[in-house]
Amino acid sequence: MYEMTTDEVLAALEAGEELVLIDVREQEEIEAGHMEGIVHIPMGDIPNAVDSLKEHNKKYVIVCRSGSRSGNVTMYLRQFDIDAYNMIGGMLDWRGEVIY
């Protein structure tokens, strides 16, 4: 499985690794707290974003509340050879800064 723990994501960001954080939660969930620098693409909009994500050839970390929705999105994106990783534990386990 293509996964990263919240601690691994935080360590990678602190080390300056280039990650694109895609939060797939709904708008009201984003407003309740999110990671700095996210790209917000609700889960239902992911199919429309596939082509643009493929163009950038980046490492994507997919984020949701607990890691369930993001796990599904990660597996979906992997079908298109997109370098995506599920942040297991999601925002519930995130120990880094939260923007409100």
PDB file of N, CA and C in Angstrom:
ATOM      1  N   MET A   1       0.844  -1.194   0.000  1.00  0.00           N
ATOM      2  CA  MET A   1       0.000   0.000   0.000  1.00  0.00           C
ATOM      3  C   MET A   1       0.879   1.244   0.000  1.00  0.00           C
ATOM      4  N   TYR A   2       0.449   2.232  -0.631  1.00  0.00           N
ATOM      5  CA  TYR A   2       1.179   3.486  -0.732  1.00  0.00           C
ATOM      6  C   TYR A   2       0.684   4.419   0.368  1.00  0.00           C
ATOM      7  N   GLU A   3       1.374   4.380   1.498  1.00  0.00           N
ATOM      8  CA  GLU A   3       0.933   5.126   2.669  1.00  0.00           C
ATOM      9  C   GLU A   3       2.101   5.883   3.297  1.00  0.00           C
ATOM     10  N   MET A   4       1.750   6.948   3.996  1.00  0.00           N
ATOM     11  CA  MET A   4       2.689   7.670   4.850  1.00  0.00           C
ATOM     12  C   MET A   4       1.950   7.972   6.144  1.00  0.00           C
ATOM     13  N   THR A   5       2.630   7.823   7.263  1.00  0.00           N
ATOM     14  CA  THR A   5       2.020   8.215   8.525  1.00  0.00           C
ATOM     15  C   THR A   5       2.031   9.735   8.618  1.00  0.00           C
ATOM     16  N   THR A   6       1.250  10.258   9.541  1.00  0.00           N
ATOM     17  CA  THR A   6       1.256  11.707   9.736  1.00  0.00           C
ATOM     18  C   THR A   6       2.641  12.179  10.165  1.00  0.00           C
ATOM     19  N   ASP A   7       3.338  11.378  10.974  1.00  0.00           N
ATOM     20  CA  ASP A   7       4.695  11.745  11.404  1.00  0.00           C
ATOM     21  C   ASP A   7       5.666  11.755  10.225  1.00  0.00           C
ATOM     22  N   GLU A   8       5.516  10.798   9.302  1.00  0.00           N
ATOM     23  CA  GLU A   8       6.372  10.772   8.112  1.00  0.00           C
ATOM     24  C   GLU A   8       6.113  11.986   7.219  1.00  0.00           C
ATOM     25  N   VAL A   9       4.855  12.367   7.071  1.00  0.00           N
ATOM     26  CA  VAL A   9       4.514  13.543   6.267  1.00  0.00           C
ATOM     27  C   VAL A   9       5.103  14.792   6.905  1.00  0.00           C
ATOM     28  N   LEU A  10       4.929  14.941   8.214  1.00  0.00           N
ATOM     29  CA  LEU A  10       5.458  16.103   8.914  1.00  0.00           C
ATOM     30  C   LEU A  10       6.981  16.169   8.789  1.00  0.00           C
ATOM     31  N   ALA A  11       7.649  15.043   8.970  1.00  0.00           N
ATOM     32  CA  ALA A  11       9.111  15.006   8.856  1.00  0.00           C
ATOM     33  C   ALA A  11       9.566  15.360   7.440  1.00  0.00           C
ATOM     34  N   ALA A  12       8.860  14.854   6.434  1.00  0.00           N
ATOM     35  CA  ALA A  12       9.213  15.160   5.042  1.00  0.00           C
ATOM     36  C   ALA A  12       9.048  16.647   4.753  1.00  0.00           C
ATOM     37  N   LEU A  13       7.959  17.231   5.236  1.00  0.00           N
ATOM     38  CA  LEU A  13       7.734  18.665   5.030  1.00  0.00           C
ATOM     39  C   LEU A  13       8.795  19.491   5.743  1.00  0.00           C
ATOM     40  N   GLU A  14       9.128  19.110   6.978  1.00  0.00           N
ATOM     41  CA  GLU A  14      10.149  19.841   7.737  1.00  0.00           C
ATOM     42  C   GLU A  14      11.524  19.715   7.098  1.00  0.00           C
ATOM     43  N   ALA A  15      11.763  18.606   6.391  1.00  0.00           N
ATOM     44  CA  ALA A  15      13.031  18.391   5.701  1.00  0.00           C
ATOM     45  C   ALA A  15      13.072  19.092   4.342  1.00  0.00           C
ATOM     46  N   GLY A  16      11.966  19.723   3.969  1.00  0.00           N
ATOM     47  CA  GLY A  16      11.921  20.445   2.709  1.00  0.00           C
ATOM     48  C   GLY A  16      11.570  19.603   1.497  1.00  0.00           C
ATOM     49  N   GLU A  17      11.100  18.384   1.721  1.00  0.00           N
ATOM     50  CA  GLU A  17      10.705  17.536   0.596  1.00  0.00           C
ATOM     51  C   GLU A  17       9.502  18.167  -0.107  1.00  0.00           C
ATOM     52  N   GLU A  18       9.513  18.115  -1.422  1.00  0.00           N
ATOM     53  CA  GLU A  18       8.402  18.687  -2.186  1.00  0.00           C
ATOM     54  C   GLU A  18       7.247  17.701  -2.258  1.00  0.00           C
ATOM     55  N   LEU A  19       6.222  18.003  -1.496  1.00  0.00           N
ATOM     56  CA  LEU A  19       5.004  17.213  -1.496  1.00  0.00           C
ATOM     57  C   LEU A  19       3.846  18.123  -1.855  1.00  0.00           C
ATOM     58  N   VAL A  20       2.911  17.595  -2.597  1.00  0.00           N
ATOM     59  CA  VAL A  20       1.672  18.317  -2.849  1.00  0.00           C
ATOM     60  C   VAL A  20       0.610  17.646  -1.985  1.00  0.00           C
ATOM     61  N   LEU A  21       0.068  18.417  -1.049  1.00  0.00           N
ATOM     62  CA  LEU A  21      -0.942  17.908  -0.128  1.00  0.00           C
ATOM     63  C   LEU A  21      -2.319  18.166  -0.715  1.00  0.00           C
ATOM     64  N   ILE A  22      -3.039  17.093  -1.009  1.00  0.00           N
ATOM     65  CA  ILE A  22      -4.385  17.221  -1.565  1.00  0.00           C
ATOM     66  C   ILE A  22      -5.381  16.771  -0.509  1.00  0.00           C
ATOM     67  N   ASP A  23      -6.193  17.704  -0.064  1.00  0.00           N
ATOM     68  CA  ASP A  23      -7.215  17.410   0.935  1.00  0.00           C
ATOM     69  C   ASP A  23      -8.518  17.139   0.199  1.00  0.00           C
ATOM     70  N   VAL A  24      -9.072  15.939   0.403  1.00  0.00           N
ATOM     71  CA  VAL A  24     -10.257  15.517  -0.349  1.00  0.00           C
ATOM     72  C   VAL A  24     -11.551  15.650   0.457  1.00  0.00           C
ATOM     73  N   ARG A  25     -11.473  16.330   1.593  1.00  0.00           N
ATOM     74  CA  ARG A  25     -12.671  16.511   2.417  1.00  0.00           C
ATOM     75  C   ARG A  25     -13.584  17.580   1.815  1.00  0.00           C
ATOM     76  N   GLU A  26     -14.773  17.680   2.379  1.00  0.00           N
ATOM     77  CA  GLU A  26     -15.740  18.682   1.942  1.00  0.00           C
ATOM     78  C   GLU A  26     -15.370  20.050   2.508  1.00  0.00           C
ATOM     79  N   GLN A  27     -15.926  21.105   1.927  1.00  0.00           N
ATOM     80  CA  GLN A  27     -15.579  22.475   2.299  1.00  0.00           C
ATOM     81  C   GLN A  27     -15.760  22.744   3.792  1.00  0.00           C
ATOM     82  N   GLU A  28     -16.855  22.284   4.369  1.00  0.00           N
ATOM     83  CA  GLU A  28     -17.085  22.546   5.788  1.00  0.00           C
ATOM     84  C   GLU A  28     -16.044  21.861   6.669  1.00  0.00           C
ATOM     85  N   GLU A  29     -15.513  20.732   6.217  1.00  0.00           N
ATOM     86  CA  GLU A  29     -14.445  20.058   6.962  1.00  0.00           C
ATOM     87  C   GLU A  29     -13.144  20.847   6.860  1.00  0.00           C
ATOM     88  N   ILE A  30     -12.878  21.408   5.691  1.00  0.00           N
ATOM     89  CA  ILE A  30     -11.693  22.236   5.498  1.00  0.00           C
ATOM     90  C   ILE A  30     -11.753  23.446   6.426  1.00  0.00           C
ATOM     91  N   GLU A  31     -12.910  24.070   6.495  1.00  0.00           N
ATOM     92  CA  GLU A  31     -13.083  25.252   7.340  1.00  0.00           C
ATOM     93  C   GLU A  31     -12.902  24.938   8.816  1.00  0.00           C
ATOM     94  N   ALA A  32     -13.130  23.693   9.214  1.00  0.00           N
ATOM     95  CA  ALA A  32     -12.974  23.287  10.609  1.00  0.00           C
ATOM     96  C   ALA A  32     -11.507  23.062  10.978  1.00  0.00           C
ATOM     97  N   GLY A  33     -10.613  23.087   9.993  1.00  0.00           N
ATOM     98  CA  GLY A  33      -9.182  22.937  10.238  1.00  0.00           C
ATOM     99  C   GLY A  33      -8.505  22.136   9.152  1.00  0.00           C
ATOM    100  N   HIS A  34      -7.390  22.689   8.651  1.00  0.00           N
ATOM    101  CA  HIS A  34      -6.661  22.000   7.585  1.00  0.00           C
ATOM    102  C   HIS A  34      -5.161  22.271   7.710  1.00  0.00           C
ATOM    103  N   MET A  35      -4.389  21.513   6.970  1.00  0.00           N
ATOM    104  CA  MET A  35      -2.942  21.673   6.937  1.00  0.00           C
ATOM    105  C   MET A  35      -2.597  22.885   6.073  1.00  0.00           C
ATOM    106  N   GLU A  36      -1.491  23.527   6.398  1.00  0.00           N
ATOM    107  CA  GLU A  36      -1.038  24.661   5.600  1.00  0.00           C
ATOM    108  C   GLU A  36      -0.615  24.190   4.215  1.00  0.00           C
ATOM    109  N   GLY A  37      -0.961  24.956   3.202  1.00  0.00           N
ATOM    110  CA  GLY A  37      -0.497  24.685   1.847  1.00  0.00           C
ATOM    111  C   GLY A  37      -1.239  23.611   1.090  1.00  0.00           C
ATOM    112  N   ILE A  38      -2.409  23.222   1.571  1.00  0.00           N
ATOM    113  CA  ILE A  38      -3.151  22.166   0.873  1.00  0.00           C
ATOM    114  C   ILE A  38      -3.704  22.652  -0.462  1.00  0.00           C
ATOM    115  N   VAL A  39      -3.971  21.676  -1.314  1.00  0.00           N
ATOM    116  CA  VAL A  39      -4.789  21.885  -2.502  1.00  0.00           C
ATOM    117  C   VAL A  39      -6.101  21.175  -2.176  1.00  0.00           C
ATOM    118  N   HIS A  40      -7.204  21.920  -2.214  1.00  0.00           N
ATOM    119  CA  HIS A  40      -8.488  21.324  -1.874  1.00  0.00           C
ATOM    120  C   HIS A  40      -9.167  20.811  -3.135  1.00  0.00           C
ATOM    121  N   ILE A  41      -9.315  19.501  -3.206  1.00  0.00           N
ATOM    122  CA  ILE A  41     -10.067  18.865  -4.287  1.00  0.00           C
ATOM    123  C   ILE A  41     -11.008  17.864  -3.616  1.00  0.00           C
ATOM    124  N   PRO A  42     -12.283  18.219  -3.445  1.00  0.00           N
ATOM    125  CA  PRO A  42     -13.212  17.271  -2.820  1.00  0.00           C
ATOM    126  C   PRO A  42     -13.189  15.923  -3.544  1.00  0.00           C
ATOM    127  N   MET A  43     -13.398  14.874  -2.784  1.00  0.00           N
ATOM    128  CA  MET A  43     -13.317  13.523  -3.326  1.00  0.00           C
ATOM    129  C   MET A  43     -14.123  13.357  -4.608  1.00  0.00           C
ATOM    130  N   GLY A  44     -15.313  13.920  -4.654  1.00  0.00           N
ATOM    131  CA  GLY A  44     -16.163  13.785  -5.835  1.00  0.00           C
ATOM    132  C   GLY A  44     -15.612  14.473  -7.075  1.00  0.00           C
ATOM    133  N   ASP A  45     -14.675  15.394  -6.891  1.00  0.00           N
ATOM    134  CA  ASP A  45     -14.081  16.116  -8.019  1.00  0.00           C
ATOM    135  C   ASP A  45     -12.772  15.503  -8.509  1.00  0.00           C
ATOM    136  N   ILE A  46     -12.286  14.489  -7.820  1.00  0.00           N
ATOM    137  CA  ILE A  46     -10.998  13.887  -8.192  1.00  0.00           C
ATOM    138  C   ILE A  46     -10.977  13.381  -9.636  1.00  0.00           C
ATOM    139  N   PRO A  47     -12.023  12.690 -10.127  1.00  0.00           N
ATOM    140  CA  PRO A  47     -11.957  12.224 -11.523  1.00  0.00           C
ATOM    141  C   PRO A  47     -11.705  13.354 -12.523  1.00  0.00           C
ATOM    142  N   ASN A  48     -12.235  14.537 -12.249  1.00  0.00           N
ATOM    143  CA  ASN A  48     -12.020  15.673 -13.147  1.00  0.00           C
ATOM    144  C   ASN A  48     -10.612  16.252 -13.036  1.00  0.00           C
ATOM    145  N   ALA A  49      -9.897  15.927 -11.974  1.00  0.00           N
ATOM    146  CA  ALA A  49      -8.562  16.484 -11.734  1.00  0.00           C
ATOM    147  C   ALA A  49      -7.427  15.573 -12.194  1.00  0.00           C
ATOM    148  N   VAL A  50      -7.742  14.358 -12.588  1.00  0.00           N
ATOM    149  CA  VAL A  50      -6.705  13.378 -12.921  1.00  0.00           C
ATOM    150  C   VAL A  50      -5.724  13.907 -13.966  1.00  0.00           C
ATOM    151  N   ASP A  51      -6.226  14.448 -15.059  1.00  0.00           N
ATOM    152  CA  ASP A  51      -5.328  14.909 -16.126  1.00  0.00           C
ATOM    153  C   ASP A  51      -4.374  15.986 -15.641  1.00  0.00           C
ATOM    154  N   SER A  52      -4.862  16.928 -14.846  1.00  0.00           N
ATOM    155  CA  SER A  52      -3.974  17.990 -14.363  1.00  0.00           C
ATOM    156  C   SER A  52      -2.952  17.447 -13.370  1.00  0.00           C
ATOM    157  N   LEU A  53      -3.312  16.457 -12.577  1.00  0.00           N
ATOM    158  CA  LEU A  53      -2.361  15.870 -11.633  1.00  0.00           C
ATOM    159  C   LEU A  53      -1.279  15.088 -12.372  1.00  0.00           C
ATOM    160  N   LYS A  54      -1.646  14.418 -13.447  1.00  0.00           N
ATOM    161  CA  LYS A  54      -0.671  13.663 -14.240  1.00  0.00           C
ATOM    162  C   LYS A  54       0.349  14.594 -14.884  1.00  0.00           C
ATOM    163  N   GLU A  55      -0.071  15.772 -15.270  1.00  0.00           N
ATOM    164  CA  GLU A  55       0.812  16.725 -15.943  1.00  0.00           C
ATOM    165  C   GLU A  55       1.969  17.178 -15.068  1.00  0.00           C
ATOM    166  N   HIS A  56       1.732  17.271 -13.770  1.00  0.00           N
ATOM    167  CA  HIS A  56       2.721  17.875 -12.884  1.00  0.00           C
ATOM    168  C   HIS A  56       3.831  16.917 -12.445  1.00  0.00           C
ATOM    169  N   ASN A  57       3.605  15.609 -12.523  1.00  0.00           N
ATOM    170  CA  ASN A  57       4.623  14.625 -12.184  1.00  0.00           C
ATOM    171  C   ASN A  57       5.247  14.904 -10.818  1.00  0.00           C
ATOM    172  N   LYS A  58       4.404  15.055  -9.799  1.00  0.00           N
ATOM    173  CA  LYS A  58       4.841  15.350  -8.434  1.00  0.00           C
ATOM    174  C   LYS A  58       4.456  14.210  -7.501  1.00  0.00           C
ATOM    175  N   LYS A  59       4.925  14.301  -6.260  1.00  0.00           N
ATOM    176  CA  LYS A  59       4.538  13.351  -5.227  1.00  0.00           C
ATOM    177  C   LYS A  59       3.366  13.960  -4.462  1.00  0.00           C
ATOM    178  N   TYR A  60       2.236  13.267  -4.471  1.00  0.00           N
ATOM    179  CA  TYR A  60       1.016  13.748  -3.847  1.00  0.00           C
ATOM    180  C   TYR A  60       0.731  12.977  -2.566  1.00  0.00           C
ATOM    181  N   VAL A  61       0.377  13.704  -1.528  1.00  0.00           N
ATOM    182  CA  VAL A  61      -0.095  13.093  -0.286  1.00  0.00           C
ATOM    183  C   VAL A  61      -1.573  13.434  -0.175  1.00  0.00           C
ATOM    184  N   ILE A  62      -2.387  12.403  -0.076  1.00  0.00           N
ATOM    185  CA  ILE A  62      -3.832  12.571  -0.059  1.00  0.00           C
ATOM    186  C   ILE A  62      -4.314  12.537   1.396  1.00  0.00           C
ATOM    187  N   VAL A  63      -5.096  13.555   1.756  1.00  0.00           N
ATOM    188  CA  VAL A  63      -5.499  13.777   3.146  1.00  0.00           C
ATOM    189  C   VAL A  63      -7.021  13.799   3.259  1.00  0.00           C
ATOM    190  N   CYS A  64      -7.534  13.190   4.334  1.00  0.00           N
ATOM    191  CA  CYS A  64      -8.943  13.334   4.697  1.00  0.00           C
ATOM    192  C   CYS A  64      -9.023  13.348   6.222  1.00  0.00           C
ATOM    193  N   ARG A  65     -10.160  13.080   6.758  1.00  0.00           N
ATOM    194  CA  ARG A  65     -10.335  13.144   8.214  1.00  0.00           C
ATOM    195  C   ARG A  65      -9.595  12.008   8.922  1.00  0.00           C
ATOM    196  N   SER A  66      -9.785  10.770   8.436  1.00  0.00           N
ATOM    197  CA  SER A  66      -9.236   9.617   9.149  1.00  0.00           C
ATOM    198  C   SER A  66      -8.296   8.750   8.314  1.00  0.00           C
ATOM    199  N   GLY A  67      -8.302   8.944   7.016  1.00  0.00           N
ATOM    200  CA  GLY A  67      -7.460   8.127   6.139  1.00  0.00           C
ATOM    201  C   GLY A  67      -8.242   7.155   5.274  1.00  0.00           C
ATOM    202  N   SER A  68      -9.543   7.080   5.466  1.00  0.00           N
ATOM    203  CA  SER A  68     -10.365   6.151   4.696  1.00  0.00           C
ATOM    204  C   SER A  68     -10.641   6.672   3.283  1.00  0.00           C
ATOM    205  N   ARG A  69     -11.232   7.860   3.184  1.00  0.00           N
ATOM    206  CA  ARG A  69     -11.500   8.439   1.859  1.00  0.00           C
ATOM    207  C   ARG A  69     -10.199   8.650   1.093  1.00  0.00           C
ATOM    208  N   SER A  70      -9.190   9.133   1.787  1.00  0.00           N
ATOM    209  CA  SER A  70      -7.914   9.386   1.112  1.00  0.00           C
ATOM    210  C   SER A  70      -7.278   8.083   0.630  1.00  0.00           C
ATOM    211  N   GLY A  71      -7.515   6.990   1.335  1.00  0.00           N
ATOM    212  CA  GLY A  71      -7.016   5.692   0.875  1.00  0.00           C
ATOM    213  C   GLY A  71      -7.659   5.285  -0.434  1.00  0.00           C
ATOM    214  N   ASN A  72      -8.971   5.507  -0.535  1.00  0.00           N
ATOM    215  CA  ASN A  72      -9.683   5.201  -1.783  1.00  0.00           C
ATOM    216  C   ASN A  72      -9.189   6.083  -2.924  1.00  0.00           C
ATOM    217  N   VAL A  73      -9.001   7.369  -2.646  1.00  0.00           N
ATOM    218  CA  VAL A  73      -8.526   8.290  -3.676  1.00  0.00           C
ATOM    219  C   VAL A  73      -7.108   7.921  -4.112  1.00  0.00           C
ATOM    220  N   THR A  74      -6.271   7.547  -3.159  1.00  0.00           N
ATOM    221  CA  THR A  74      -4.898   7.146  -3.486  1.00  0.00           C
ATOM    222  C   THR A  74      -4.893   5.972  -4.460  1.00  0.00           C
ATOM    223  N   MET A  75      -5.681   4.952  -4.165  1.00  0.00           N
ATOM    224  CA  MET A  75      -5.722   3.781  -5.050  1.00  0.00           C
ATOM    225  C   MET A  75      -6.284   4.152  -6.418  1.00  0.00           C
ATOM    226  N   TYR A  76      -7.251   5.050  -6.453  1.00  0.00           N
ATOM    227  CA  TYR A  76      -7.808   5.512  -7.716  1.00  0.00           C
ATOM    228  C   TYR A  76      -6.738   6.223  -8.537  1.00  0.00           C
ATOM    229  N   LEU A  77      -6.017   7.147  -7.925  1.00  0.00           N
ATOM    230  CA  LEU A  77      -4.991   7.905  -8.646  1.00  0.00           C
ATOM    231  C   LEU A  77      -3.853   7.008  -9.106  1.00  0.00           C
ATOM    232  N   ARG A  78      -3.520   6.000  -8.323  1.00  0.00           N
ATOM    233  CA  ARG A  78      -2.444   5.069  -8.694  1.00  0.00           C
ATOM    234  C   ARG A  78      -2.765   4.336  -9.997  1.00  0.00           C
ATOM    235  N   GLN A  79      -4.047   4.152 -10.287  1.00  0.00           N
ATOM    236  CA  GLN A  79      -4.437   3.504 -11.545  1.00  0.00           C
ATOM    237  C   GLN A  79      -3.961   4.302 -12.757  1.00  0.00           C
ATOM    238  N   PHE A  80      -3.732   5.597 -12.565  1.00  0.00           N
ATOM    239  CA  PHE A  80      -3.302   6.490 -13.636  1.00  0.00           C
ATOM    240  C   PHE A  80      -1.809   6.810 -13.544  1.00  0.00           C
ATOM    241  N   ASP A  81      -1.067   5.982 -12.786  1.00  0.00           N
ATOM    242  CA  ASP A  81       0.384   6.166 -12.592  1.00  0.00           C
ATOM    243  C   ASP A  81       0.717   7.505 -11.946  1.00  0.00           C
ATOM    244  N   ILE A  82      -0.158   7.981 -11.080  1.00  0.00           N
ATOM    245  CA  ILE A  82       0.083   9.201 -10.315  1.00  0.00           C
ATOM    246  C   ILE A  82       0.736   8.789  -9.005  1.00  0.00           C
ATOM    247  N   ASP A  83       1.825   9.455  -8.648  1.00  0.00           N
ATOM    248  CA  ASP A  83       2.610   9.134  -7.453  1.00  0.00           C
ATOM    249  C   ASP A  83       1.891   9.651  -6.205  1.00  0.00           C
ATOM    250  N   ALA A  84       0.873   8.905  -5.758  1.00  0.00           N
ATOM    251  CA  ALA A  84       0.013   9.323  -4.652  1.00  0.00           C
ATOM    252  C   ALA A  84       0.210   8.415  -3.442  1.00  0.00           C
ATOM    253  N   TYR A  85       0.124   9.030  -2.260  1.00  0.00           N
ATOM    254  CA  TYR A  85       0.280   8.326  -0.990  1.00  0.00           C
ATOM    255  C   TYR A  85      -0.832   8.742  -0.042  1.00  0.00           C
ATOM    256  N   ASN A  86      -1.399   7.772   0.634  1.00  0.00           N
ATOM    257  CA  ASN A  86      -2.442   8.027   1.613  1.00  0.00           C
ATOM    258  C   ASN A  86      -1.808   8.426   2.943  1.00  0.00           C
ATOM    259  N   MET A  87      -2.238   9.562   3.518  1.00  0.00           N
ATOM    260  CA  MET A  87      -1.786   9.934   4.854  1.00  0.00           C
ATOM    261  C   MET A  87      -2.675   9.196   5.854  1.00  0.00           C
ATOM    262  N   ILE A  88      -2.176   8.063   6.334  1.00  0.00           N
ATOM    263  CA  ILE A  88      -2.976   7.245   7.246  1.00  0.00           C
ATOM    264  C   ILE A  88      -3.171   7.974   8.578  1.00  0.00           C
ATOM    265  N   GLY A  89      -4.354   7.830   9.116  1.00  0.00           N
ATOM    266  CA  GLY A  89      -4.705   8.528  10.346  1.00  0.00           C
ATOM    267  C   GLY A  89      -5.350   9.875  10.093  1.00  0.00           C
ATOM    268  N   GLY A  90      -5.117  10.427   8.907  1.00  0.00           N
ATOM    269  CA  GLY A  90      -5.738  11.678   8.501  1.00  0.00           C
ATOM    270  C   GLY A  90      -5.550  12.820   9.480  1.00  0.00           C
ATOM    271  N   MET A  91      -6.456  13.785   9.400  1.00  0.00           N
ATOM    272  CA  MET A  91      -6.380  14.965  10.251  1.00  0.00           C
ATOM    273  C   MET A  91      -6.584  14.620  11.726  1.00  0.00           C
ATOM    274  N   LEU A  92      -7.223  13.496  12.010  1.00  0.00           N
ATOM    275  CA  LEU A  92      -7.391  13.089  13.406  1.00  0.00           C
ATOM    276  C   LEU A  92      -6.044  12.839  14.075  1.00  0.00           C
ATOM    277  N   ASP A  93      -5.063  12.356  13.325  1.00  0.00           N
ATOM    278  CA  ASP A  93      -3.733  12.048  13.863  1.00  0.00           C
ATOM    279  C   ASP A  93      -2.702  13.139  13.597  1.00  0.00           C
ATOM    280  N   TRP A  94      -3.044  14.162  12.836  1.00  0.00           N
ATOM    281  CA  TRP A  94      -2.079  15.196  12.442  1.00  0.00           C
ATOM    282  C   TRP A  94      -1.603  15.976  13.663  1.00  0.00           C
ATOM    283  N   ARG A  95      -0.264  16.064  13.842  1.00  0.00           N
ATOM    284  CA  ARG A  95       0.320  16.781  14.985  1.00  0.00           C
ATOM    285  C   ARG A  95       0.954  18.100  14.575  1.00  0.00           C
ATOM    286  N   GLY A  96       0.948  18.391  13.303  1.00  0.00           N
ATOM    287  CA  GLY A  96       1.515  19.637  12.818  1.00  0.00           C
ATOM    288  C   GLY A  96       0.535  20.781  12.960  1.00  0.00           C
ATOM    289  N   GLU A  97       0.910  21.915  12.411  1.00  0.00           N
ATOM    290  CA  GLU A  97       0.080  23.113  12.491  1.00  0.00           C
ATOM    291  C   GLU A  97      -1.241  22.897  11.758  1.00  0.00           C
ATOM    292  N   VAL A  98      -2.304  23.437  12.342  1.00  0.00           N
ATOM    293  CA  VAL A  98      -3.630  23.380  11.729  1.00  0.00           C
ATOM    294  C   VAL A  98      -4.094  24.820  11.514  1.00  0.00           C
ATOM    295  N   ILE A  99      -4.568  25.097  10.310  1.00  0.00           N
ATOM    296  CA  ILE A  99      -5.075  26.400   9.948  1.00  0.00           C
ATOM    297  C   ILE A  99      -6.602  26.387  10.086  1.00  0.00           C
ATOM    298  N   TYR A 100      -7.132  27.412  10.730  1.00  0.00           N
ATOM    299  CA  TYR A 100      -8.595  27.513  10.915  1.00  0.00           C
ATOM    300  C   TYR A 100      -9.146  28.694  10.165  1.00  0.00           C
TER     301      TYR A 100
END
